[in-house]
Coordinates of C-alpha atoms and ligand atoms in Angstrom, one line a residue:
M1 CA 130.7 141.2 94.6
T2 CA 131.5 137.6 94.0
W3 CA 129.1 134.8 95.0
L4 CA 130.0 131.3 95.8
V5 CA 127.4 128.8 94.7
T6 CA 127.8 125.4 96.3
G7 CA 126.2 122.5 94.3
G8 CA 126.3 124.8 91.3
A9 CA 126.8 121.8 88.9
G10 CA 123.5 120.2 89.9
Y11 CA 120.1 120.5 88.5
I12 CA 118.9 123.4 90.7
G13 CA 122.4 124.9 91.2
A14 CA 123.2 125.2 87.5
H15 CA 120.0 127.2 87.1
V16 CA 120.9 129.5 90.0
V17 CA 124.5 130.0 88.6
R18 CA 123.0 130.8 85.2
A19 CA 120.6 133.4 86.7
L20 CA 123.4 135.1 88.7
V21 CA 125.9 135.1 85.7
H22 CA 123.3 136.5 83.3
D23 CA 122.6 139.2 85.8
G24 CA 126.3 140.2 85.8
A25 CA 127.4 138.7 89.1
P26 CA 130.9 137.2 89.4
V27 CA 130.3 133.5 90.4
V28 CA 132.5 130.7 91.7
V29 CA 131.0 127.2 91.9
L30 CA 132.1 124.5 94.4
D31 CA 130.7 121.1 93.6
D32 CA 131.9 117.6 94.5
L33 CA 130.3 116.2 91.3
S34 CA 128.7 113.4 93.3
T35 CA 125.5 114.0 91.3
G36 CA 126.4 117.2 89.4
D37 CA 128.1 117.6 86.0
A38 CA 130.7 120.3 85.4
S39 CA 129.3 120.7 81.8
R40 CA 126.2 122.2 83.3
V41 CA 128.0 125.1 84.9
D42 CA 127.6 128.3 82.9
P43 CA 130.9 129.2 81.2
G44 CA 130.7 132.7 82.8
A45 CA 131.4 131.1 86.2
T46 CA 134.6 129.7 87.7
F47 CA 134.3 126.0 88.6
V48 CA 136.1 124.3 91.5
A49 CA 135.7 120.6 92.1
G50 CA 135.5 119.7 95.8
S51 CA 133.3 119.3 98.9
V52 CA 131.9 121.8 101.4
L53 CA 133.2 119.3 104.0
D54 CA 136.7 120.2 103.1
G55 CA 137.3 123.2 105.4
D56 CA 140.7 124.1 104.0
L57 CA 139.4 124.1 100.4
V58 CA 136.3 126.2 101.5
A59 CA 138.6 128.8 103.2
R60 CA 140.9 128.9 100.1
V61 CA 138.0 129.3 97.6
L62 CA 136.4 132.1 99.7
R63 CA 139.8 133.9 100.1
D64 CA 141.2 133.4 96.6
H65 CA 138.0 134.5 94.9
E66 CA 137.2 137.3 97.3
V67 CA 133.8 135.8 97.9
R68 CA 131.3 138.1 99.8
G69 CA 128.2 136.0 99.7
V70 CA 127.3 132.3 99.5
V71 CA 124.3 130.5 97.9
H72 CA 124.5 127.0 99.6
I73 CA 122.7 124.4 97.5
A74 CA 125.1 121.4 97.8
A75 CA 123.2 118.8 99.7
K76 CA 121.7 115.3 99.6
K77 CA 118.0 115.5 98.7
Q78 CA 116.3 112.1 98.6
V79 CA 113.8 111.4 101.3
G80 CA 113.9 107.6 101.1
E81 CA 117.7 107.5 101.0
S82 CA 117.8 109.7 104.1
V83 CA 115.6 107.2 106.0
A84 CA 117.9 104.4 105.0
D85 CA 121.2 106.3 105.8
P86 CA 120.5 109.2 108.1
L87 CA 124.2 109.7 109.0
L88 CA 124.9 110.4 105.3
Y89 CA 122.4 113.2 105.5
Y90 CA 123.6 114.6 108.8
R91 CA 127.2 114.6 107.5
E92 CA 126.5 116.1 104.1
N93 CA 123.7 118.5 105.0
V94 CA 124.4 119.5 108.6
A95 CA 128.2 119.0 109.0
G96 CA 128.7 120.4 105.5
L97 CA 126.8 123.5 106.5
V98 CA 128.8 123.9 109.7
T99 CA 132.1 123.6 107.8
L100 CA 131.0 126.1 105.3
L101 CA 129.8 128.6 108.0
E102 CA 133.1 128.2 109.8
G103 CA 134.8 129.2 106.5
C104 CA 132.5 132.2 106.1
R105 CA 133.2 133.3 109.6
G106 CA 136.9 133.0 109.1
Q107 CA 136.8 135.0 105.8
G108 CA 134.3 137.6 106.9
V109 CA 131.6 136.4 104.4
D110 CA 128.4 137.8 105.9
R111 CA 125.6 137.1 103.3
F112 CA 124.1 133.6 103.0
V113 CA 121.3 132.2 100.9
F114 CA 120.2 128.7 102.1
S115 CA 118.5 126.0 100.1
S116 CA 115.8 124.8 102.4
S117 CA 112.7 122.7 101.7
A118 CA 108.9 122.4 102.2
A119 CA 110.0 119.0 103.7
T120 CA 110.6 121.0 106.9
Y121 CA 106.8 121.3 107.3
G122 CA 106.0 117.6 107.4
L123 CA 102.3 117.1 107.3
P124 CA 100.8 120.6 107.4
D125 CA 97.1 120.6 108.0
V126 CA 96.3 123.9 106.4
E127 CA 95.1 125.2 103.1
L128 CA 98.2 127.4 102.5
V129 CA 101.4 126.8 104.5
D130 CA 103.0 130.0 105.6
E131 CA 106.5 130.4 106.9
D132 CA 105.3 130.5 110.5
T133 CA 103.5 127.1 110.2
P134 CA 105.2 124.9 112.8
G135 CA 107.3 122.3 111.1
I136 CA 107.6 118.6 112.2
P137 CA 109.7 117.0 109.4
L138 CA 109.0 113.4 108.6
S139 CA 112.4 112.3 107.4
P140 CA 116.1 112.8 108.2
Y141 CA 116.2 114.8 105.0
G142 CA 113.6 117.3 106.2
E143 CA 115.2 117.3 109.6
S144 CA 118.6 118.1 108.2
K145 CA 117.1 121.2 106.4
L146 CA 115.2 122.4 109.5
I147 CA 118.4 122.0 111.6
G148 CA 120.2 124.0 108.9
E149 CA 117.7 126.8 109.3
W150 CA 118.2 126.7 113.1
L151 CA 122.0 126.7 112.8
L152 CA 121.8 129.7 110.5
R153 CA 119.3 131.5 112.7
D154 CA 121.7 131.1 115.7
C155 CA 124.7 132.2 113.6
A156 CA 122.8 135.2 112.3
A157 CA 122.0 136.2 115.9
A158 CA 125.6 135.7 117.2
Y159 CA 127.8 136.8 114.3
D160 CA 127.8 139.3 111.5
L161 CA 125.7 137.2 109.1
R162 CA 122.5 137.8 107.2
V163 CA 120.6 134.7 105.9
M164 CA 117.8 134.1 103.5
S165 CA 116.4 130.6 103.9
L166 CA 114.4 129.6 100.8
R167 CA 111.9 126.7 101.3
Y168 CA 111.5 125.1 97.9
F169 CA 108.2 123.4 97.1
N170 CA 108.0 120.9 94.2
V171 CA 110.6 122.0 91.7
A172 CA 110.2 121.0 88.0
G173 CA 111.1 122.1 84.4
A174 CA 114.3 123.4 82.9
A175 CA 115.5 126.7 81.5
S176 CA 116.9 124.8 78.5
P177 CA 116.9 121.1 77.5
E178 CA 120.5 120.5 78.6
L179 CA 119.7 121.7 82.1
G180 CA 116.8 119.2 82.5
D181 CA 116.6 117.2 85.8
P182 CA 118.9 114.2 85.4
G183 CA 117.4 112.5 88.5
V184 CA 114.3 110.3 88.2
F185 CA 113.0 110.6 91.7
N186 CA 110.0 113.0 91.4
L187 CA 106.6 112.7 89.9
I188 CA 107.2 114.3 86.5
P189 CA 110.4 112.5 85.6
L190 CA 108.9 109.2 86.9
V191 CA 105.9 109.7 84.6
F192 CA 108.2 110.3 81.6
Q193 CA 110.2 107.2 82.5
A194 CA 107.1 105.1 82.6
L195 CA 106.0 106.5 79.2
A196 CA 109.4 105.8 77.7
A197 CA 109.3 102.2 79.0
G198 CA 105.8 101.7 77.6
Q199 CA 104.4 101.3 81.2
R200 CA 101.6 103.1 83.0
P201 CA 102.6 105.7 85.5
K202 CA 101.7 105.0 89.1
V203 CA 99.4 107.2 91.2
F204 CA 100.2 106.8 94.9
G205 CA 96.7 106.8 96.3
A206 CA 93.4 108.2 95.0
D207 CA 91.5 108.2 98.3
Y208 CA 92.9 111.4 99.8
P209 CA 90.5 114.1 101.1
T210 CA 91.1 116.2 97.9
P211 CA 88.7 117.0 95.0
D212 CA 90.0 114.2 92.8
G213 CA 91.3 112.0 95.6
T214 CA 95.0 112.4 94.7
C215 CA 97.7 114.5 96.5
I216 CA 98.0 118.2 95.8
R217 CA 101.4 119.9 95.6
D218 CA 102.7 123.3 94.7
Y219 CA 104.9 122.8 91.5
V220 CA 107.3 125.7 90.8
H221 CA 109.5 126.1 87.7
V222 CA 113.2 125.8 88.4
D223 CA 113.8 129.0 86.4
D224 CA 111.4 130.9 88.8
L225 CA 113.3 129.2 91.7
A226 CA 116.6 130.5 90.2
A227 CA 115.1 134.0 89.9
A228 CA 114.1 133.8 93.6
H229 CA 117.7 133.1 94.5
L230 CA 118.9 136.0 92.4
T231 CA 116.4 138.3 94.1
A232 CA 117.4 137.1 97.6
A233 CA 121.1 137.5 96.8
R234 CA 120.6 141.0 95.4
A235 CA 118.5 141.9 98.4
L236 CA 121.2 140.8 100.8
E237 CA 123.7 142.9 98.8
S238 CA 121.6 146.0 99.2
G239 CA 121.3 145.5 103.0
V240 CA 117.9 143.9 103.3
P241 CA 117.7 141.8 106.6
G242 CA 117.6 138.0 106.2
T243 CA 114.5 135.9 106.8
T244 CA 112.8 132.6 105.6
Y245 CA 110.7 132.5 102.5
N246 CA 108.5 129.9 100.8
I247 CA 109.3 129.5 97.1
G248 CA 106.2 128.2 95.4
R249 CA 103.3 129.5 93.2
G250 CA 100.6 129.4 95.8
K251 CA 98.6 127.1 93.5
G252 CA 97.9 123.5 94.0
S253 CA 98.0 120.8 91.3
S254 CA 96.9 117.2 92.0
V255 CA 98.7 114.2 90.7
L256 CA 95.9 113.8 88.1
D257 CA 96.3 117.4 87.0
V258 CA 100.0 116.7 86.4
L259 CA 99.2 113.5 84.5
R260 CA 96.7 115.3 82.3
M261 CA 99.3 117.9 81.5
V262 CA 101.9 115.3 80.6
G263 CA 99.3 113.7 78.3
E264 CA 98.7 117.0 76.6
V265 CA 102.3 118.0 76.2
T266 CA 103.5 114.6 75.0
G267 CA 100.4 113.9 72.9
T268 CA 99.8 110.7 74.7
D269 CA 96.5 109.2 75.6
L270 CA 97.8 108.6 79.1
T271 CA 96.4 105.9 81.3
Y272 CA 97.7 105.1 84.8
D273 CA 97.5 102.7 87.7
V274 CA 96.3 103.7 91.1
V275 CA 98.4 101.9 93.7
D276 CA 98.7 102.1 97.5
R277 CA 99.5 105.4 99.2
R278 CA 103.1 106.1 99.7
A279 CA 104.0 106.3 103.5
G280 CA 104.3 109.8 104.8
D281 CA 102.7 111.7 101.9
P282 CA 100.6 114.7 103.0
A283 CA 97.3 115.2 101.1
R284 CA 98.0 118.8 100.4
V285 CA 101.1 121.0 100.6
V286 CA 100.7 124.4 98.9
A287 CA 102.7 127.5 99.8
A288 CA 101.5 130.8 101.0
V289 CA 103.6 133.2 98.9
D290 CA 102.7 136.6 100.3
R291 CA 105.9 137.0 102.3
I292 CA 108.3 136.9 99.4
R293 CA 105.9 138.9 97.2
D294 CA 105.5 141.7 99.8
G295 CA 109.1 141.5 101.1
L296 CA 111.2 141.1 97.9
G297 CA 108.6 141.8 95.2
F298 CA 109.1 138.2 93.8
T299 CA 106.3 136.2 92.2
A300 CA 106.7 133.0 90.2
Q301 CA 105.8 133.5 86.6
R302 CA 105.8 130.1 84.9
D303 CA 102.8 127.7 84.9
L304 CA 102.4 123.9 85.1
R305 CA 102.3 123.7 81.2
D306 CA 105.7 125.5 81.1
M307 CA 107.2 123.2 83.6
V308 CA 106.0 120.0 82.0
D309 CA 106.8 121.2 78.5
S310 CA 110.4 122.2 79.4
A311 CA 110.9 119.1 81.5
W312 CA 109.8 117.0 78.5
A313 CA 112.3 118.8 76.2
G314 CA 115.0 118.1 78.9
W315 CA 114.0 114.4 79.2
Q316 CA 114.2 114.0 75.4
A317 CA 117.6 115.7 75.2
Q318 CA 118.9 113.3 77.9
H319 CA 117.3 110.2 76.5
P320 CA 117.6 110.5 72.8
Ligands
WQD401 C1 104.7 114.4 94.2 C2 103.3 113.8 94.3 C3 103.3 111.6 95.3 C4 105.6 109.6 92.1 C5 109.5 115.6 97.5 C6 110.2 115.8 98.8 C7 110.3 117.3 99.0 C8 110.9 118.0 97.8 C9 110.3 117.6 96.6 C10 113.3 118.4 98.0 C11 103.1 113.1 95.6 C12 102.9 111.5 93.9 C13 104.9 110.6 92.9 C14 104.8 108.6 91.4 C15 102.8 109.6 92.4 N1 112.3 117.7 97.7 N2 103.6 110.5 93.1 N3 103.4 108.7 91.6 O1 107.0 113.9 97.8 O2 105.8 116.0 97.1 O3 108.2 116.0 97.6 O4 110.2 116.2 96.4 O5 113.3 119.3 98.7 O6 111.0 117.5 100.2 O7 109.5 115.2 99.8 O8 107.4 115.0 95.5 O9 107.6 114.3 93.2 O10 107.9 112.5 95.0 O11 105.7 113.5 94.6 O12 101.6 109.5 92.5 O13 105.3 107.8 90.7 O14 103.2 112.8 93.3 O15 102.6 110.7 96.1 O16 101.8 113.2 96.0 P1 107.0 115.1 97.1 P2 107.2 113.8 94.6

């Protein structure tokens, strides 16, 4: 059966397309190329340029390619930008999802994998965040993802639709250098950028209630994330009911752990500046990963070294 991957020309989407194609699935990609790059799309997939907000195009793609399932990754994903321009996020992430779902309903597409986020949890005050931890997102970005989950839950209850919502934790790394993250918004690329500019990376606060005082996150390799999508898609194909899953490793790394790893991988004697806390940063966000392990048999395989190593190769390929 053919899968539509929206946002399949982006950093995460291109990895998901690659995983599906390598597993033998027919794939069509819909991407508006606002941040994506068509050259990232695996040659085994069909590429269509356009937006999920274009209902006629969505219906045509679903019909012409006999799509039976959708992996919806196309979205805006910058927290700060979402605070500055919430309507952009509600249009792209919420209205885009509604348009796509209307298309699915019209064409009888009944399997849906949704790109959600740990940003739906806000400031979780627990050692490990499980999927039932109540979420109070701190930004329009996180809200747009939680609203997406609610929309999908309601549609799954009302219509013939099964949904897997995947809450990504901190995604890093690359399956191959040319698929490296082109965005410089998250910790690891920001550290590479500082190194390349001969500057010291910034640590946002070292007075958190954590063992080394810096924030702890659950970093997960993008190739593991792609494998999780493949597992979820195949499970929907074989009739497994939909639910919500965390996608992380269940292991926390502090900002200083990440800096140390970057130092080792790049062979740099890395020094850094501790600056003020960044507003809204939780001290610790680490996934409970039992549900997807027990439900779908999925466990992330790649460690922090793998992530930093492959992200560095990607950085060097893109900044020769
Ligand atoms: C990681 C840690 C920073 C930069 C965000 C979104 C989340 C998800 C992933 C999409 C934090 C610290 C960072 C720097 C630093 N996105 N840091 N110096 O904020 O955990 O998560 O991206 O779904 O929804 O909120 O990721 O990479 O920005 O930060 O010390 O220069 O690194 O304070 O503790 P974050 P991040």
